[in-house]
């Protein structure tokens, strides 16, 4: 098996889990922003018997050599730039890594591994934009993208085409896509490229759209990392948390262990689901509420936060997954309750920041 991005937060844990039963190779460029402690990650992967190939998705020669060398039966494609806000300031870079990198992957598979049975893409719920909504009479309706003028005036809620207020409901892959950030657009392009490149071929493509993944191992050093890691660091450094908009943004936080298990099941299940699956906890929580719970986990006062009214371009208002298809087709359900996951993250973050020399990305 070959895991692109296999030294990252999700990829490294996935590689170690799969290495217990398979020969696993990792292809990763160890980009500094996502890899504060590359040596520690390399040691953890080596201990698990994972072979690491250092290379970049933008370099088709390196990727081709890795493919020819490893001849994988399954590819798990996780290498990507992942920051919603950051993507606006680096659109070309996001396109190069996420889109061109995936096009390179499709080409080298055709050249060096033409009968590859299975390829799994780590995609994102960001491809939905605001996602599924209902109007006041309970009818399904599509929200229009939020306008910067409204956000600047503190009007954060969702509206339909005629200005009617909408409420978000859990979203599944039957809902139309409408990416609201450059990051989301590049991830959607990855899905299209892989579906089209392998259409009618022996290679089956599986797609998991992930909600907000969190847990021990998510970088505490990367300013563009997931919000819960950012909050942990800020709490432990005695700073106050800045909660954007009015604090009522909701996210579906899914623990890393549950996400790794979903990928393992996609890699190992005898018949891989062909339809796109949504992977999340299935539960939404406001940023204000989750920040308070994290403060509690770290023994800090629940007042150490400020609802700022600031907003981020491309941020969507509410995200909750409808995970029923993943349960029906893959047999996957999340197991880690949010409070247990937050406690695990808080404990791990405390250890990392008390012993910076041992800072681990894996
Ligand atoms: C995250 C992932 C993205 C994934 C998506 C799926 C990261 C970096 N991004 O994007 O890869 O595809 O989930 O849903 O992990 N916020 C604050 N205060 C802060 C920082 C953030 O209130 O100091 C808010 C943001 O405005 C946002 C929420 O927290 O509403 C989550 O932000 P973030 O962790 O960056 O994730 P997403 O943009 O949801």
Coordinates of C-alpha atoms and ligand atoms in Angstrom, one line a residue:
X1 CA 0.0 0.0 0.0
X2 CA 1.2 3.5 -0.7
X3 CA 0.0 6.5 1.3
X4 CA 0.7 10.0 -0.2
X5 CA 0.9 12.5 2.6
X6 CA 1.7 9.5 4.8
X7 CA 3.8 11.5 7.3
X8 CA 1.1 14.0 8.1
X9 CA -1.4 14.1 11.0
X10 CA -3.8 11.6 9.5
X11 CA -1.4 9.8 7.1
X12 CA 1.2 8.8 9.7
X13 CA -1.4 7.3 12.0
X14 CA -3.0 5.5 9.1
X15 CA 0.4 4.2 7.9
X16 CA 1.2 2.8 11.4
X17 CA -2.3 1.2 11.7
X18 CA -2.0 -0.5 8.3
X19 CA 1.6 -1.6 8.8
X20 CA 0.5 -4.1 11.4
X21 CA -1.0 -6.2 8.5
X22 CA 0.4 -4.8 5.2
X23 CA 3.6 -3.7 3.5
X24 CA 3.2 0.1 3.7
X25 CA 5.1 2.8 1.9
X26 CA 4.7 6.5 2.5
X27 CA 5.3 9.3 0.0
X28 CA 5.6 12.7 1.7
X29 CA 7.6 15.9 1.1
X30 CA 7.8 16.8 4.9
X31 CA 6.8 20.4 4.1
X32 CA 7.9 22.5 7.1
X33 CA 4.5 24.0 7.9
X34 CA 2.8 20.6 8.5
X35 CA 5.9 18.8 9.9
X36 CA 7.4 20.6 12.9
X37 CA 9.3 17.4 14.0
X38 CA 10.1 15.4 10.9
X39 CA 12.8 13.3 12.7
X40 CA 10.3 12.1 15.3
X41 CA 7.8 11.2 12.6
X42 CA 10.4 9.3 10.7
X43 CA 11.4 7.3 13.8
X44 CA 7.7 6.4 14.6
X45 CA 7.1 5.3 11.0
X46 CA 10.4 3.3 10.8
X47 CA 9.6 1.6 14.2
X48 CA 6.2 0.4 12.7
X49 CA 8.0 -1.0 9.6
X50 CA 6.8 1.7 7.3
X51 CA 9.1 2.7 4.4
X52 CA 9.3 6.4 3.8
X53 CA 10.0 7.9 0.4
X54 CA 10.7 11.6 0.5
X55 CA 9.1 13.3 -2.5
X56 CA 6.8 16.0 -3.7
X57 CA 3.4 15.6 -5.5
X58 CA 4.5 18.4 -7.8
X59 CA 7.4 16.3 -9.1
X60 CA 6.1 13.6 -11.5
X61 CA 9.5 11.9 -11.8
X62 CA 9.8 11.4 -8.0
X63 CA 6.2 10.1 -7.9
X64 CA 6.7 7.8 -10.9
X65 CA 9.8 6.4 -9.3
X66 CA 7.9 5.7 -6.1
X67 CA 5.2 4.0 -8.0
X68 CA 7.5 1.8 -10.1
X69 CA 9.4 0.9 -7.0
X70 CA 6.5 0.1 -4.7
X71 CA 3.9 -1.4 -7.1
X72 CA 1.0 -0.8 -4.6
X73 CA -2.2 -2.7 -4.6
X74 CA -4.0 0.2 -2.8
X75 CA -3.1 3.9 -2.9
X76 CA -4.5 6.2 -0.2
X77 CA -4.1 9.8 -1.5
X78 CA -3.9 12.2 1.5
X79 CA -1.1 14.6 0.4
X80 CA -2.7 18.1 0.2
X81 CA -2.6 21.6 1.4
X82 CA -5.5 21.9 3.8
X83 CA -6.0 25.5 5.0
X84 CA -9.3 27.2 4.1
X85 CA -8.1 30.8 4.9
X86 CA -4.5 30.3 3.7
X87 CA -5.7 29.1 0.3
X88 CA -6.9 32.6 -0.6
X89 CA -3.4 34.0 -0.3
X90 CA -1.7 31.1 -2.2
X91 CA -4.1 30.0 -4.9
X92 CA -1.4 28.9 -7.4
X93 CA 0.3 26.9 -4.7
X94 CA -2.9 25.1 -3.7
X95 CA -3.6 24.3 -7.3
X96 CA -0.1 23.0 -7.9
X97 CA -0.1 20.7 -4.8
X98 CA -3.7 19.6 -4.8
X99 CA -4.8 19.7 -8.4
X100 CA -1.6 19.2 -10.4
X101 CA -0.3 16.8 -7.8
X102 CA -3.4 14.6 -8.2
X103 CA -3.1 14.8 -12.0
X104 CA 0.4 13.6 -11.7
X105 CA -0.8 10.7 -9.5
X106 CA -3.3 9.7 -12.1
X107 CA -0.7 9.7 -14.8
X108 CA 2.0 7.7 -13.0
X109 CA -0.6 5.1 -11.9
X110 CA -1.5 4.7 -15.6
X111 CA 2.1 4.4 -16.6
X112 CA 3.6 2.3 -13.7
X113 CA 0.7 0.6 -12.0
X114 CA -2.0 0.2 -14.7
X115 CA -3.9 -2.6 -13.0
X116 CA -4.1 -0.8 -9.6
X117 CA -7.2 -2.2 -8.0
X118 CA -8.0 0.5 -5.5
X119 CA -7.4 4.2 -4.9
X120 CA -8.9 6.1 -2.0
X121 CA -9.0 9.9 -1.8
X122 CA -9.2 12.0 1.4
X123 CA -11.6 14.7 0.3
X124 CA -13.5 17.2 2.5
X125 CA -17.0 18.3 3.3
X126 CA -15.7 21.8 2.3
X127 CA -16.8 20.9 -1.3
X128 CA -20.4 21.4 -0.2
X129 CA -19.9 25.1 0.7
X130 CA -22.7 25.9 3.1
X131 CA -24.2 22.4 2.6
X132 CA -27.8 21.2 3.1
X133 CA -30.4 23.7 4.5
X134 CA -34.1 23.9 5.1
X135 CA -36.3 27.0 5.0
X136 CA -38.9 27.9 7.6
X137 CA -41.4 25.5 6.3
X138 CA -39.0 22.6 6.4
X139 CA -38.3 22.5 2.6
X140 CA -34.8 21.8 1.4
X141 CA -33.1 24.8 0.0
X142 CA -29.7 25.9 -1.2
X143 CA -28.0 28.8 0.7
X144 CA -26.3 31.4 -1.4
X145 CA -22.6 32.1 -0.6
X146 CA -22.4 34.6 2.3
X147 CA -21.4 38.1 1.1
X148 CA -18.5 40.0 2.7
X149 CA -20.7 43.1 3.1
X150 CA -23.2 41.1 5.2
X151 CA -20.4 39.6 7.3
X152 CA -18.8 43.0 7.9
X153 CA -22.2 44.2 9.3
X154 CA -22.4 41.1 11.6
X155 CA -25.1 39.4 9.5
X156 CA -23.7 35.9 9.7
X157 CA -26.7 33.7 9.1
X158 CA -27.6 31.7 6.0
X159 CA -30.0 32.9 3.3
X160 CA -31.7 31.4 0.3
X161 CA -31.8 32.9 -3.2
X162 CA -34.8 35.2 -2.2
X163 CA -33.2 36.3 1.0
X164 CA -35.3 33.9 3.2
X165 CA -33.5 32.7 6.3
X166 CA -32.3 29.1 6.2
X167 CA -31.2 26.6 8.8
X168 CA -28.4 24.0 8.2
X169 CA -29.2 20.3 8.4
X170 CA -26.8 17.3 8.1
X171 CA -25.3 17.1 4.6
X172 CA -24.6 14.0 2.6
X173 CA -23.1 13.4 -0.8
X174 CA -26.4 13.7 -2.7
X175 CA -26.4 17.4 -1.9
X176 CA -24.9 19.5 -4.7
X177 CA -21.4 20.7 -4.4
X178 CA -20.7 24.5 -4.2
X179 CA -17.1 25.1 -2.9
X180 CA -16.7 28.4 -1.1
X181 CA -12.9 28.6 -0.9
X182 CA -10.0 28.0 -3.2
X183 CA -9.0 25.1 -0.9
X184 CA -12.4 23.6 -1.4
X185 CA -12.3 24.1 -5.2
X186 CA -9.0 22.3 -5.4
X187 CA -10.3 19.4 -3.3
X188 CA -13.4 19.1 -5.5
X189 CA -11.1 19.1 -8.6
X190 CA -9.2 16.2 -7.0
X191 CA -12.4 14.2 -6.9
X192 CA -13.3 15.0 -10.5
X193 CA -9.8 14.2 -11.8
X194 CA -9.7 10.8 -10.1
X195 CA -13.2 9.7 -11.0
X196 CA -12.6 10.7 -14.7
X197 CA -9.0 9.4 -15.0
X198 CA -10.0 5.9 -13.8
X199 CA -13.5 5.8 -15.3
X200 CA -14.1 2.4 -16.9
X201 CA -10.7 1.1 -15.8
X202 CA -9.7 -1.7 -13.4
X203 CA -9.0 0.9 -10.7
X204 CA -11.8 1.6 -8.3
X205 CA -11.9 5.0 -6.8
X206 CA -13.2 5.6 -3.3
X207 CA -13.8 9.0 -1.8
X208 CA -14.2 10.0 1.8
X209 CA -15.3 13.6 2.6
X210 CA -14.0 14.4 6.0
X211 CA -15.4 16.8 8.5
X212 CA -13.1 18.6 11.0
X213 CA -10.5 16.0 12.1
X214 CA -8.9 16.6 15.5
X215 CA -6.9 14.8 18.1
X216 CA -3.4 14.0 19.4
X217 CA -0.8 14.5 16.7
X218 CA -2.4 17.5 15.0
X219 CA 0.4 20.2 14.8
X220 CA 0.4 22.7 17.6
X221 CA 3.0 24.8 15.6
X222 CA 1.1 25.4 12.4
X223 CA -1.0 28.6 12.5
X224 CA -3.2 27.2 9.7
X225 CA -3.9 23.9 11.5
X226 CA -7.2 22.8 12.9
X227 CA -8.9 25.2 15.4
X228 CA -8.8 22.8 18.4
X229 CA -5.0 22.5 18.2
X230 CA -4.7 26.2 17.9
X231 CA -7.0 26.7 20.9
X232 CA -5.0 24.1 23.0
X233 CA -1.8 26.0 22.4
X234 CA -3.3 29.3 23.2
X235 CA -4.9 28.0 26.4
X236 CA -1.6 26.4 27.5
X237 CA 0.3 29.6 26.8
X238 CA -2.1 31.6 28.9
X239 CA -3.6 33.4 26.0
X240 CA -7.3 34.1 25.4
X241 CA -9.2 32.4 22.6
X242 CA -10.6 34.4 19.7
X243 CA -13.9 33.0 18.6
X244 CA -14.9 34.3 15.2
X245 CA -18.2 35.7 14.1
X246 CA -20.8 35.5 16.9
X247 CA -19.5 32.2 18.3
X248 CA -22.4 30.3 16.7
X249 CA -20.4 28.8 13.8
X250 CA -20.9 25.0 14.0
X251 CA -18.5 22.2 13.1
X252 CA -18.7 18.5 13.2
X253 CA -15.5 17.4 15.0
X254 CA -14.4 13.9 14.3
X255 CA -11.6 12.2 16.3
X256 CA -8.5 11.0 14.4
X257 CA -8.9 7.4 15.6
X258 CA -12.3 7.2 14.0
X259 CA -11.0 8.7 10.7
X260 CA -8.1 6.3 10.6
X261 CA -10.5 3.4 11.0
X262 CA -12.6 4.6 8.1
X263 CA -9.5 4.7 5.8
X264 CA -8.4 1.2 7.1
X265 CA -11.9 -0.1 6.3
X266 CA -11.8 1.4 2.8
X267 CA -8.3 -0.2 2.2
X268 CA -9.3 -3.6 3.5
X269 CA -13.0 -4.2 2.9
X270 CA -13.5 -6.9 0.2
X271 CA -15.9 -4.6 -1.8
X272 CA -15.1 -1.0 -1.6
X273 CA -18.0 1.5 -1.7
X274 CA -18.0 3.3 -5.0
X275 CA -20.2 6.1 -3.8
X276 CA -18.7 9.1 -2.0
X277 CA -19.0 8.8 1.8
X278 CA -19.2 11.4 4.5
X279 CA -17.1 10.9 7.5
X280 CA -17.8 12.9 10.7
X281 CA -19.3 12.5 14.1
X282 CA -22.7 13.3 12.8
X283 CA -23.1 15.9 15.6
X284 CA -22.6 19.7 15.3
X285 CA -21.3 21.9 18.1
X286 CA -20.8 25.7 18.1
X287 CA -17.3 27.0 18.3
X288 CA -18.2 28.8 21.5
X289 CA -19.3 25.6 23.1
X290 CA -16.4 23.5 22.0
X291 CA -13.9 26.3 23.2
X292 CA -15.6 26.2 26.6
X293 CA -15.3 22.5 26.9
X294 CA -11.6 22.6 25.9
X295 CA -10.9 25.3 28.5
X296 CA -12.6 23.0 31.1
X297 CA -10.4 20.0 29.9
X298 CA -7.3 22.1 30.5
X299 CA -8.4 23.4 33.8
X300 CA -8.7 27.0 32.6
X301 CA -11.4 29.5 33.4
X302 CA -14.4 29.3 31.0
X303 CA -14.1 33.1 30.5
X304 CA -10.8 33.0 28.8
X305 CA -12.3 33.6 25.4
X306 CA -13.7 36.5 23.4
X307 CA -16.3 36.4 20.7
X308 CA -14.7 38.8 18.2
X309 CA -17.1 39.3 15.4
X310 CA -14.2 38.9 13.0
X311 CA -14.8 36.6 10.0
X312 CA -12.6 34.6 7.7
X313 CA -13.1 34.6 3.9
X314 CA -14.4 31.2 2.7
X315 CA -15.5 30.1 6.2
X316 CA -18.8 28.3 6.0
X317 CA -21.3 28.8 8.8
X318 CA -22.4 25.3 9.7
X319 CA -21.0 21.8 9.0
X320 CA -22.6 18.6 10.1
X321 CA -22.3 15.3 8.3
X322 CA -25.0 12.8 7.5
X323 CA -23.0 9.7 8.0
X324 CA -25.7 7.2 7.2
X325 CA -24.2 6.1 3.9
X326 CA -20.8 5.4 5.5
X327 CA -22.6 3.2 8.1
X328 CA -24.7 1.4 5.5
X329 CA -22.1 0.8 2.8
X330 CA -18.8 0.6 4.8
X331 CA -20.1 -0.5 8.2
X332 CA -18.4 2.5 9.8
X333 CA -19.6 4.5 12.7
X334 CA -17.7 6.9 14.9
X335 CA -16.8 5.6 18.4
X336 CA -15.0 8.4 20.3
X337 CA -17.4 10.8 22.0
X338 CA -16.3 14.5 21.8
X339 CA -15.5 14.9 25.4
X340 CA -13.2 11.9 25.5
X341 CA -11.5 13.1 22.3
X342 CA -11.1 16.6 23.7
X343 CA -9.6 15.2 26.8
X344 CA -7.1 13.1 24.8
X345 CA -6.1 16.2 22.8
X346 CA -5.8 18.3 25.9
X347 CA -3.5 15.8 27.6
X348 CA -1.4 15.3 24.6
X349 CA -1.0 19.0 24.0
X350 CA 0.0 19.6 27.6
X351 CA 2.7 16.9 27.3
X352 CA 4.0 18.4 24.0
X353 CA 4.2 21.9 25.3
X354 CA 5.8 20.9 28.6
X355 CA 8.5 18.9 26.7
X356 CA 9.1 20.8 23.5
X357 CA 12.2 18.7 22.8
X358 CA 10.0 15.7 22.4
X359 CA 7.5 17.6 20.2
X360 CA 6.0 14.9 18.0
X361 CA 4.0 15.2 14.8
X362 CA 3.3 11.5 14.9
Ligands
LIG1 C1 -11.1 22.2 8.4 C2 -9.8 21.7 7.8 C3 -10.0 21.4 6.4 C4 -11.1 20.4 6.2 C5 -12.4 21.0 6.8 C6 -13.6 20.1 6.7 C7 -7.8 22.5 8.9 C8 -6.7 23.5 8.9 N1 -8.8 22.6 8.0 O1 -11.4 23.5 7.8 O2 -8.8 20.8 5.9 O3 -11.3 20.1 4.9 O4 -12.2 21.3 8.1 O5 -14.7 20.7 7.3 O6 -7.8 21.5 9.7 N2 -11.8 29.7 14.2 C9 -12.0 30.5 15.3 N3 -10.9 31.0 15.9 C10 -9.6 30.7 15.5 C11 -9.5 29.8 14.5 C12 -10.6 29.3 13.8 O7 -13.1 30.8 15.7 O8 -8.7 31.2 16.2 C13 -13.0 29.1 13.6 C14 -13.0 29.3 12.0 O9 -13.5 30.5 11.7 C15 -13.9 28.1 11.6 C16 -13.6 27.1 12.7 O10 -13.0 27.7 13.7 O11 -15.2 28.5 11.6 C17 -12.8 25.9 12.2 O12 -11.7 26.4 11.5 P1 -10.5 25.4 11.0 O13 -10.0 24.5 12.1 O14 -9.5 26.3 10.4 O15 -11.2 24.5 10.0 P2 -12.1 24.6 8.7 O16 -11.9 25.9 7.9 O17 -13.5 24.3 9.1

